[in-house]
Amino acid sequence: MKILLIAMPDTAEVMHCIGVLPNLGLASLAGQLVGHEVRILDLVAHRPKVRKPLLDQLRSFQPELVGLSAMTFQFDTLVRVARLIRETNPAIRLAAGGYHATLMARELTEDPGLPLDYLVRGEGEVTLVELVEALQAGREPDAVAGLSFRRGDAWRHNPDRPLLDLAAIRLPDRGARVCKGFQYYGVPIDVVETSRGCPLNCKFCSITHMYGHTFRPFPVDRIVADLRDVRARGTRAVFLADDNITCDIAHFRRVCQAIADNGLNDLTYSVQTTAAGLATNPDLVAAMARANIRSVFVGLESMDPKNLASVNKPTSPDINRRAAELLHQNNIALIAGIIVGFPDDTRESIRENMRQFRQLRPDSIFALYLTPGPKTRIREEMLAAGLVDNIDRFSEYDGFSCNTHTHSMSRVQLFRALKAEALRYALQPRQLRDNFYLRQNPRAVLAAAAKILAMDLYNVITGRRYARALDL
């Protein structure tokens, strides 16, 4: 069977200035579809001009099944892409998967105009293979766990699929990609995972709806084989996309040791961690440096203990400071993930919070708004408190758009307050002098910084998020 897998182009403009990353989930699906012709179209590599490459693939490849993947803020685009495919060739069967399809399957299928035939819920590696087998055999996929499918004018939701044995999942098929040019600050990059899941219960996160409160590591030899594959394809940087790799410190140590032992530390690695996982394990941070992990996104969230407690975030200002200190000592770049828009936030508290973050000397700050994502506890609480302005326009639920207000600030005031602080941070002389990324690749970093500064200025002046429209 000819199968085209498509990743949506939506991403925050600030992210697109920094880099373009491929979709790992679709490559993993392609790796399981042995014996089929599979292509992967990462539309993010073409944004905002995505119509032509999409139509080109439909006409040249002529797929029988198209799989579409989207997060919550991308799902509106997924529907537009699906409608374009329907108009181009009504015979193509359409399946959608990803977080939003998993979280919102029943709500989505209440729409009689939904231009899809199937929803793949949860991990899709086995579900999609069994769906393809059913289609080839000409039978309805009644027995395919984790699948919702259209039957006449109604939808049937099969039982959920149990979590997969990660040791049984074949390596991703990155050779199925038709797009090139994935990069981070100009360096060729790819994405690898060493585990799935997170047992924590942060109120703003929906990961437990995918995996429950679990943590499952991949076998180390499988991780090594995956890293060898991306290196053989010309990759020079790797993003380890684990949901919470510091959940199991012993596993992370084994990964770092395997990278060093197998000479894979000639690649440069980025990873996302918790502050507590770093702060309480200084030997781990040293092992990360030996593995050439040079960039770490840390979900610090806030320097206000009350805000951290309000969302069940297992850290503290002191833990955040210790984590930052250890990264600096080991010459590892700190990307500080922060959140504003807590119900009691004020202009003054945001300014003070950012002041304390600047003292951590981060090499980059990802400043996000508290976003009431579907099925999260924070959504329930903020709706009950009347703090959500944009209840269901999910295309703006990307973290960089402000969808709420606080007890003392309007949505526009909150939006401008954070963007103004982001500008203040970016213009610090010390930020330019000490920045890890600037030392590594000054031309690419300065070009990205100029674009981001211009966007932040636009955001502050207009009170609206800068975004380019797609040609769909």
Coordinates of C-alpha atoms in Angstrom, one line a residue:
M1 CA 0.0 0.0 0.0
K2 CA 1.1 3.6 -0.7
I3 CA 1.0 5.6 2.5
L4 CA 1.8 9.3 2.9
L5 CA 2.4 10.5 6.4
I6 CA 2.2 14.3 6.9
A7 CA 3.4 16.5 9.8
M8 CA 1.7 19.9 10.2
P9 CA 3.6 23.1 9.5
D10 CA 2.3 25.1 12.5
T11 CA 5.0 26.3 14.8
A12 CA 5.6 29.4 16.8
E13 CA 7.5 32.0 14.7
V14 CA 10.2 32.3 17.4
M15 CA 10.9 28.6 17.1
H16 CA 11.1 28.7 13.3
C17 CA 13.7 31.5 13.6
I18 CA 15.9 29.1 15.6
G19 CA 15.5 25.9 13.7
V20 CA 13.4 23.4 11.8
L21 CA 13.1 19.9 13.4
P22 CA 11.7 16.8 11.7
N23 CA 8.7 14.8 13.1
L24 CA 10.1 11.7 14.9
G25 CA 6.7 10.1 15.5
L26 CA 6.0 9.8 11.8
A27 CA 9.4 8.3 11.1
S28 CA 8.7 5.7 13.9
L29 CA 5.4 4.8 12.2
A30 CA 7.1 4.5 8.9
G31 CA 9.6 2.1 10.4
Q32 CA 6.8 -0.3 11.4
L33 CA 5.2 -0.4 7.9
V34 CA 7.5 -3.0 6.4
G35 CA 6.6 -4.0 2.9
H36 CA 4.7 -0.8 2.1
E37 CA 5.7 2.3 0.2
V38 CA 5.8 5.1 2.7
R39 CA 6.7 8.7 2.4
I40 CA 6.9 11.4 5.1
L41 CA 6.1 15.0 4.3
D42 CA 7.2 17.4 7.0
L43 CA 5.3 20.5 6.0
V44 CA 7.2 22.6 8.6
A45 CA 10.1 22.5 6.2
H46 CA 8.0 24.5 3.7
R47 CA 6.0 26.9 5.8
P48 CA 4.2 29.1 5.1
K49 CA 4.1 28.0 1.4
V50 CA 2.8 24.4 2.0
R51 CA 0.1 24.0 -0.7
K52 CA 2.4 23.2 -3.6
P53 CA 4.6 20.6 -1.9
L54 CA 1.4 18.9 -0.6
L55 CA -0.3 18.8 -4.0
D56 CA 3.0 17.7 -5.6
Q57 CA 3.2 14.6 -3.4
L58 CA -0.5 13.7 -3.9
R59 CA -0.1 13.8 -7.6
S60 CA 3.3 12.2 -7.9
F61 CA 3.0 9.5 -5.2
Q62 CA -0.8 8.9 -5.4
P63 CA -1.2 7.5 -1.9
E64 CA -4.0 5.2 -0.9
L65 CA -3.9 6.2 2.7
V66 CA -2.7 9.5 4.2
G67 CA -1.8 9.8 7.9
L68 CA -1.9 13.2 9.5
S69 CA -0.3 14.1 12.8
A70 CA -1.0 17.2 14.9
M71 CA -0.8 18.6 18.4
T72 CA -3.7 20.6 19.8
F73 CA -2.7 24.0 18.3
Q74 CA -2.1 22.3 14.9
F75 CA -5.4 20.5 14.5
D76 CA -7.2 23.3 12.7
T77 CA -4.5 23.1 10.1
L78 CA -4.8 19.3 10.0
V79 CA -8.5 19.7 9.1
R80 CA -7.7 22.2 6.3
V81 CA -5.1 19.8 4.9
A82 CA -7.6 17.0 5.1
R83 CA -10.2 19.0 3.2
L84 CA -7.7 19.9 0.5
I85 CA -6.8 16.2 0.1
R86 CA -10.5 15.3 -0.1
E87 CA -11.0 17.9 -2.9
T88 CA -7.9 16.6 -4.8
N89 CA -8.7 12.9 -4.5
P90 CA -11.9 11.8 -2.7
A91 CA -10.8 8.1 -2.8
I92 CA -7.8 8.6 -0.4
R93 CA -8.5 7.3 3.1
L94 CA -7.6 9.8 5.8
A95 CA -6.4 9.0 9.3
A96 CA -5.3 11.4 12.0
G97 CA -3.2 10.8 15.2
G98 CA -1.2 12.6 17.8
Y99 CA -2.1 14.2 21.1
H100 CA -5.2 16.1 20.1
A101 CA -6.8 13.1 18.3
T102 CA -6.1 11.1 21.4
L103 CA -7.4 13.6 24.0
M104 CA -10.4 14.8 22.0
A105 CA -11.5 11.8 19.9
R106 CA -15.1 11.8 21.1
E107 CA -15.5 15.5 20.9
L108 CA -14.0 15.7 17.4
T109 CA -16.3 12.9 16.0
E110 CA -19.4 14.8 17.1
D111 CA -18.7 17.1 14.2
P112 CA -20.5 15.7 11.1
G113 CA -18.2 17.6 8.8
L114 CA -15.0 16.2 10.2
P115 CA -13.1 15.2 6.9
L116 CA -11.5 12.1 8.4
D117 CA -12.1 8.3 8.2
Y118 CA -10.0 7.2 11.2
L119 CA -8.5 8.5 14.4
V120 CA -5.5 6.7 15.9
R121 CA -5.5 7.2 19.6
G122 CA -2.4 6.8 21.8
E123 CA 0.8 5.2 20.5
G124 CA 0.2 4.5 16.9
E125 CA 3.0 2.0 15.8
V126 CA 0.9 -1.1 16.1
T127 CA -2.6 0.5 15.6
L128 CA -1.6 1.9 12.2
V129 CA -0.1 -1.4 11.0
E130 CA -3.2 -3.3 12.0
L131 CA -5.4 -0.7 10.3
V132 CA -3.4 -1.1 7.1
E133 CA -3.7 -4.9 7.3
A134 CA -7.5 -4.6 7.7
L135 CA -7.8 -2.2 4.7
Q136 CA -5.7 -4.6 2.6
A137 CA -7.9 -7.5 3.6
G138 CA -11.1 -5.5 2.8
R139 CA -12.5 -5.8 6.3
E140 CA -13.7 -3.3 8.8
P141 CA -11.2 -2.5 11.6
D142 CA -13.5 -3.5 14.4
A143 CA -10.7 -5.4 16.2
V144 CA -8.0 -2.7 16.0
A145 CA -7.4 -1.4 19.5
G146 CA -6.8 2.3 19.9
L147 CA -8.7 3.1 16.7
S148 CA -11.8 5.3 16.1
F149 CA -13.4 4.9 12.7
R150 CA -16.3 6.1 10.7
R151 CA -19.2 3.7 10.1
G152 CA -21.8 5.3 7.9
D153 CA -22.8 8.6 9.5
A154 CA -21.6 7.5 13.0
W155 CA -18.2 6.8 14.6
R156 CA -17.2 3.7 16.5
H157 CA -14.5 4.0 19.2
N158 CA -12.7 0.7 19.7
P159 CA -11.2 0.0 23.1
D160 CA -7.9 1.7 24.0
R161 CA -4.7 -0.1 23.2
P162 CA -2.4 -1.1 26.1
L163 CA 1.0 0.7 26.2
L164 CA 3.5 -0.9 23.9
D165 CA 6.6 -2.9 24.7
L166 CA 9.2 -0.4 23.5
A167 CA 11.8 -3.1 22.9
A168 CA 9.5 -4.5 20.1
I169 CA 9.3 -1.2 18.2
R170 CA 11.5 -1.1 15.1
L171 CA 13.9 1.8 14.4
P172 CA 12.4 4.9 12.7
D173 CA 12.6 5.0 9.0
R174 CA 14.1 8.4 8.4
G175 CA 14.8 7.5 4.8
A176 CA 11.1 7.8 4.0
R177 CA 11.3 11.6 4.5
V178 CA 11.0 13.7 1.3
C179 CA 12.0 16.9 3.0
K180 CA 15.6 18.0 3.8
G181 CA 17.2 20.9 5.6
F182 CA 16.4 20.2 9.2
Q183 CA 18.6 22.4 11.3
Y184 CA 19.1 24.1 14.7
Y185 CA 21.0 27.4 14.4
G186 CA 22.2 26.2 11.0
V187 CA 23.5 22.8 12.3
P188 CA 21.9 19.7 10.8
I189 CA 19.7 18.1 13.5
D190 CA 17.5 15.1 14.0
V191 CA 15.3 13.8 16.8
V192 CA 15.7 10.6 18.9
E193 CA 13.8 9.3 22.0
T194 CA 15.3 7.2 24.8
S195 CA 12.1 6.8 26.8
R196 CA 8.4 7.7 26.9
G197 CA 6.2 9.0 29.6
C198 CA 6.3 11.0 32.8
P199 CA 4.8 9.9 36.2
L200 CA 4.5 13.5 37.5
N201 CA 1.2 15.3 37.7
C202 CA 1.8 18.9 36.7
K203 CA -1.6 20.5 36.3
F204 CA -0.8 22.1 32.9
C205 CA 0.4 18.9 31.2
S206 CA -1.6 16.3 29.3
I207 CA 1.1 13.7 28.8
T208 CA -0.6 11.3 31.2
H209 CA -3.5 11.0 28.8
M210 CA -1.2 9.4 26.3
Y211 CA 0.9 7.2 28.6
G212 CA -0.7 7.3 32.1
H213 CA 1.6 7.9 35.0
T214 CA 4.4 5.7 33.5
F215 CA 8.0 5.9 32.5
R216 CA 9.3 3.4 29.9
P217 CA 12.9 3.4 28.7
F218 CA 14.0 2.0 25.3
P219 CA 16.8 -0.6 25.5
V220 CA 20.2 1.0 25.4
D221 CA 21.4 -1.0 22.4
R222 CA 18.4 0.2 20.5
I223 CA 19.2 3.8 21.5
V224 CA 22.8 3.3 20.3
A225 CA 21.6 1.9 16.9
D226 CA 19.2 4.8 16.5
L227 CA 22.0 7.4 17.1
R228 CA 24.3 5.6 14.7
D229 CA 21.5 5.8 12.1
V230 CA 21.1 9.6 12.4
R231 CA 24.9 10.1 12.4
A232 CA 25.2 8.0 9.2
R233 CA 22.6 10.3 7.6
G234 CA 24.8 13.4 8.1
T235 CA 23.2 14.7 11.4
R236 CA 25.6 16.7 13.6
A237 CA 23.1 17.5 16.4
V238 CA 20.5 15.5 18.1
F239 CA 17.5 16.5 20.2
L240 CA 16.5 13.9 22.8
A241 CA 12.8 14.4 22.9
D242 CA 12.0 12.3 26.0
D243 CA 9.0 13.6 28.0
N244 CA 11.1 13.4 31.3
I245 CA 14.4 11.8 30.9
T246 CA 15.5 12.7 34.5
C247 CA 12.6 10.7 35.8
D248 CA 14.9 7.7 35.9
I249 CA 18.4 8.9 36.7
A250 CA 19.9 5.5 36.3
H251 CA 18.6 5.2 32.8
F252 CA 19.9 8.7 31.9
R253 CA 23.3 7.7 33.2
R254 CA 23.3 4.6 31.1
V255 CA 22.4 6.6 28.0
C256 CA 25.2 9.1 28.7
Q257 CA 27.7 6.3 29.3
A258 CA 26.6 4.5 26.1
I259 CA 27.0 7.6 24.1
A260 CA 30.6 8.1 25.3
D261 CA 31.5 4.4 25.1
N262 CA 30.3 4.1 21.5
G263 CA 32.1 7.3 20.3
L264 CA 28.7 9.0 19.6
N265 CA 29.8 12.0 21.6
D266 CA 31.1 13.5 18.3
L267 CA 27.4 14.6 17.9
T268 CA 26.1 17.5 19.9
Y269 CA 23.0 16.8 22.0
S270 CA 20.1 18.8 23.4
V271 CA 17.7 17.4 26.0
Q272 CA 14.8 18.5 28.2
T273 CA 15.0 17.8 32.0
T274 CA 13.6 18.7 35.3
A275 CA 15.5 21.1 37.6
A276 CA 15.3 18.6 40.5
G277 CA 16.8 15.8 38.4
L278 CA 19.9 18.0 37.8
A279 CA 20.1 19.7 41.1
T280 CA 20.2 16.5 43.2
N281 CA 22.6 14.6 40.8
P282 CA 25.8 16.7 40.1
D283 CA 27.5 13.5 38.9
L284 CA 24.8 13.1 36.2
V285 CA 25.5 16.6 34.9
A286 CA 29.2 15.8 34.6
A287 CA 28.2 12.6 32.7
M288 CA 26.0 14.7 30.4
A289 CA 29.0 16.9 29.6
R290 CA 31.1 13.8 28.8
A291 CA 28.4 12.7 26.4
N292 CA 28.5 16.1 24.7
I293 CA 25.1 17.1 25.8
R294 CA 25.6 20.9 25.4
S295 CA 22.1 22.3 25.6
V296 CA 19.4 21.6 28.2
F297 CA 15.8 22.9 28.3
V298 CA 14.8 23.0 32.0
G299 CA 11.2 23.5 33.0
L300 CA 11.9 26.0 35.7
E301 CA 8.4 27.6 35.3
S302 CA 8.6 30.1 38.1
M303 CA 10.7 31.5 40.9
D304 CA 7.6 32.0 43.1
P305 CA 7.1 29.0 45.4
K306 CA 3.4 29.7 45.5
N307 CA 3.0 29.5 41.7
L308 CA 5.0 26.3 41.6
A309 CA 2.9 24.7 44.3
S310 CA -0.3 25.8 42.5
V311 CA 0.5 23.7 39.5
N312 CA 2.1 20.7 41.3
K313 CA 5.5 21.5 39.9
P314 CA 8.1 19.5 41.9
T315 CA 10.8 22.2 42.1
S316 CA 11.7 25.3 44.1
P317 CA 13.6 28.5 43.5
D318 CA 16.6 27.0 45.3
I319 CA 16.5 23.9 43.2
N320 CA 16.2 26.0 40.1
R321 CA 19.3 28.0 41.1
R322 CA 21.3 24.8 41.8
A323 CA 20.4 23.2 38.5
A324 CA 21.5 26.4 36.6
E325 CA 24.7 26.5 38.6
L326 CA 25.6 22.9 37.7
L327 CA 24.9 23.4 34.0
H328 CA 27.2 26.5 33.9
Q329 CA 29.9 24.6 35.8
N330 CA 29.9 21.9 33.1
N331 CA 29.7 24.3 30.1
I332 CA 26.2 23.3 29.2
A333 CA 23.8 25.9 27.8
L334 CA 20.7 26.5 29.9
I335 CA 17.4 27.1 28.1
A336 CA 15.1 28.3 30.9
G337 CA 11.4 27.3 30.4
I338 CA 9.3 29.8 32.3
I339 CA 5.5 30.4 32.6
V340 CA 3.5 33.5 33.3
G341 CA -0.2 34.0 33.7
F342 CA -0.8 32.4 37.0
P343 CA -4.1 33.7 38.5
D344 CA -2.4 36.0 41.0
D345 CA 0.3 37.3 38.6
T346 CA 0.7 41.1 38.4
R347 CA 2.9 43.4 36.3
E348 CA 5.2 43.7 39.3
S349 CA 5.4 40.0 40.1
I350 CA 6.2 39.2 36.4
R351 CA 8.9 41.8 36.4
E352 CA 10.4 40.4 39.7
N353 CA 10.1 36.8 38.5
M354 CA 12.0 37.7 35.3
R355 CA 14.6 39.5 37.3
Q356 CA 15.3 36.4 39.3
F357 CA 15.4 34.3 36.1
R358 CA 18.0 36.7 34.6
Q359 CA 20.2 36.1 37.7
L360 CA 20.4 32.4 36.6
R361 CA 22.3 33.6 33.5
P362 CA 20.3 31.5 31.0
D363 CA 21.6 31.3 27.5
S364 CA 18.0 31.4 26.2
I365 CA 14.6 31.9 27.8
F366 CA 11.4 30.3 26.5
A367 CA 8.8 32.5 28.0
L368 CA 5.4 30.9 27.7
Y369 CA 1.9 31.7 28.9
L370 CA 0.0 29.4 31.2
T371 CA -2.2 27.6 28.7
P372 CA -5.4 25.7 29.6
G373 CA -5.0 22.8 27.3
P374 CA -7.7 20.3 26.8
K375 CA -8.3 17.7 29.5
T376 CA -5.8 19.4 31.9
R377 CA -6.5 20.2 35.5
I378 CA -5.4 23.8 35.1
R379 CA -8.1 24.2 32.4
E380 CA -10.8 23.0 34.8
E381 CA -9.6 25.4 37.5
M382 CA -9.2 28.4 35.3
L383 CA -12.6 27.9 33.6
A384 CA -14.2 27.7 37.0
A385 CA -12.5 30.9 38.0
G386 CA -13.6 32.7 34.8
L387 CA -10.0 33.4 33.7
V388 CA -10.1 31.9 30.2
D389 CA -10.8 34.3 27.4
N390 CA -10.2 32.0 24.5
I391 CA -12.1 28.8 25.5
D392 CA -12.0 26.7 22.3
R393 CA -10.0 28.4 19.6
F394 CA -7.3 25.8 20.0
S395 CA -5.1 27.1 17.1
E396 CA -3.8 29.7 19.6
Y397 CA -2.9 27.1 22.3
D398 CA 0.8 27.1 21.3
G399 CA 2.2 28.5 24.6
F400 CA 3.3 31.7 22.9
S401 CA -0.2 33.1 22.5
C402 CA -2.0 34.5 25.5
N403 CA -5.5 32.9 26.0
T404 CA -6.2 34.0 29.6
H405 CA -6.2 36.9 32.1
T406 CA -5.3 37.1 35.7
H407 CA -7.2 38.6 38.7
S408 CA -5.5 41.9 38.1
M409 CA -4.4 41.9 34.4
S410 CA -6.4 41.7 31.2
R411 CA -5.3 39.3 28.4
V412 CA -3.7 42.1 26.4
Q413 CA -1.9 43.5 29.5
L414 CA -0.6 40.0 30.3
F415 CA 0.5 39.4 26.7
R416 CA 2.4 42.7 26.6
A417 CA 4.0 42.3 30.0
L418 CA 5.8 39.1 29.1
K419 CA 6.8 40.3 25.7
A420 CA 8.3 43.5 27.2
E421 CA 10.3 41.4 29.7
A422 CA 11.5 39.2 26.9
L423 CA 12.8 42.3 25.1
R424 CA 14.5 43.5 28.3
Y425 CA 16.2 40.1 28.6
A426 CA 17.4 40.0 25.0
L427 CA 18.9 43.4 25.2
Q428 CA 21.1 42.8 28.2
P429 CA 24.8 43.3 27.4
R430 CA 25.6 40.2 29.5
Q431 CA 23.2 38.1 27.5
L432 CA 25.2 38.9 24.3
R433 CA 28.6 38.6 26.0
D434 CA 28.1 35.2 27.8
N435 CA 25.7 33.5 25.5
F436 CA 26.7 29.9 24.8
Y437 CA 25.0 29.7 21.4
L438 CA 26.6 33.0 20.3
R439 CA 30.0 31.7 21.0
Q440 CA 29.3 28.5 19.0
N441 CA 27.7 30.0 15.9
P442 CA 27.6 33.8 16.0
R443 CA 26.3 34.4 12.5
A444 CA 23.2 32.1 12.8
V445 CA 22.5 33.2 16.4
L446 CA 22.6 36.9 15.6
A447 CA 20.4 36.5 12.5
A448 CA 17.8 34.6 14.6
A449 CA 18.1 37.1 17.4
A450 CA 17.4 40.0 15.1
K451 CA 14.2 38.4 13.8
I452 CA 13.0 37.5 17.3
L453 CA 13.7 41.1 18.5
A454 CA 11.6 42.5 15.7
M455 CA 8.8 40.1 16.4
D456 CA 8.8 40.9 20.2
L457 CA 8.8 44.6 19.3
Y458 CA 5.7 44.0 17.1
N459 CA 4.1 42.0 19.9
V460 CA 4.6 44.8 22.5
I461 CA 3.4 47.6 20.2
T462 CA 0.3 45.8 18.7
G463 CA -0.7 43.6 21.6
R464 CA -1.0 40.8 19.1
R465 CA 1.2 37.8 18.4
Y466 CA 3.2 37.9 15.1
A467 CA 2.2 35.1 12.8
R468 CA 2.4 34.3 9.1
A469 CA -0.6 32.8 7.4
L470 CA -0.4 29.5 5.6
D471 CA -1.4 29.3 1.9
L472 CA -4.1 26.6 2.5

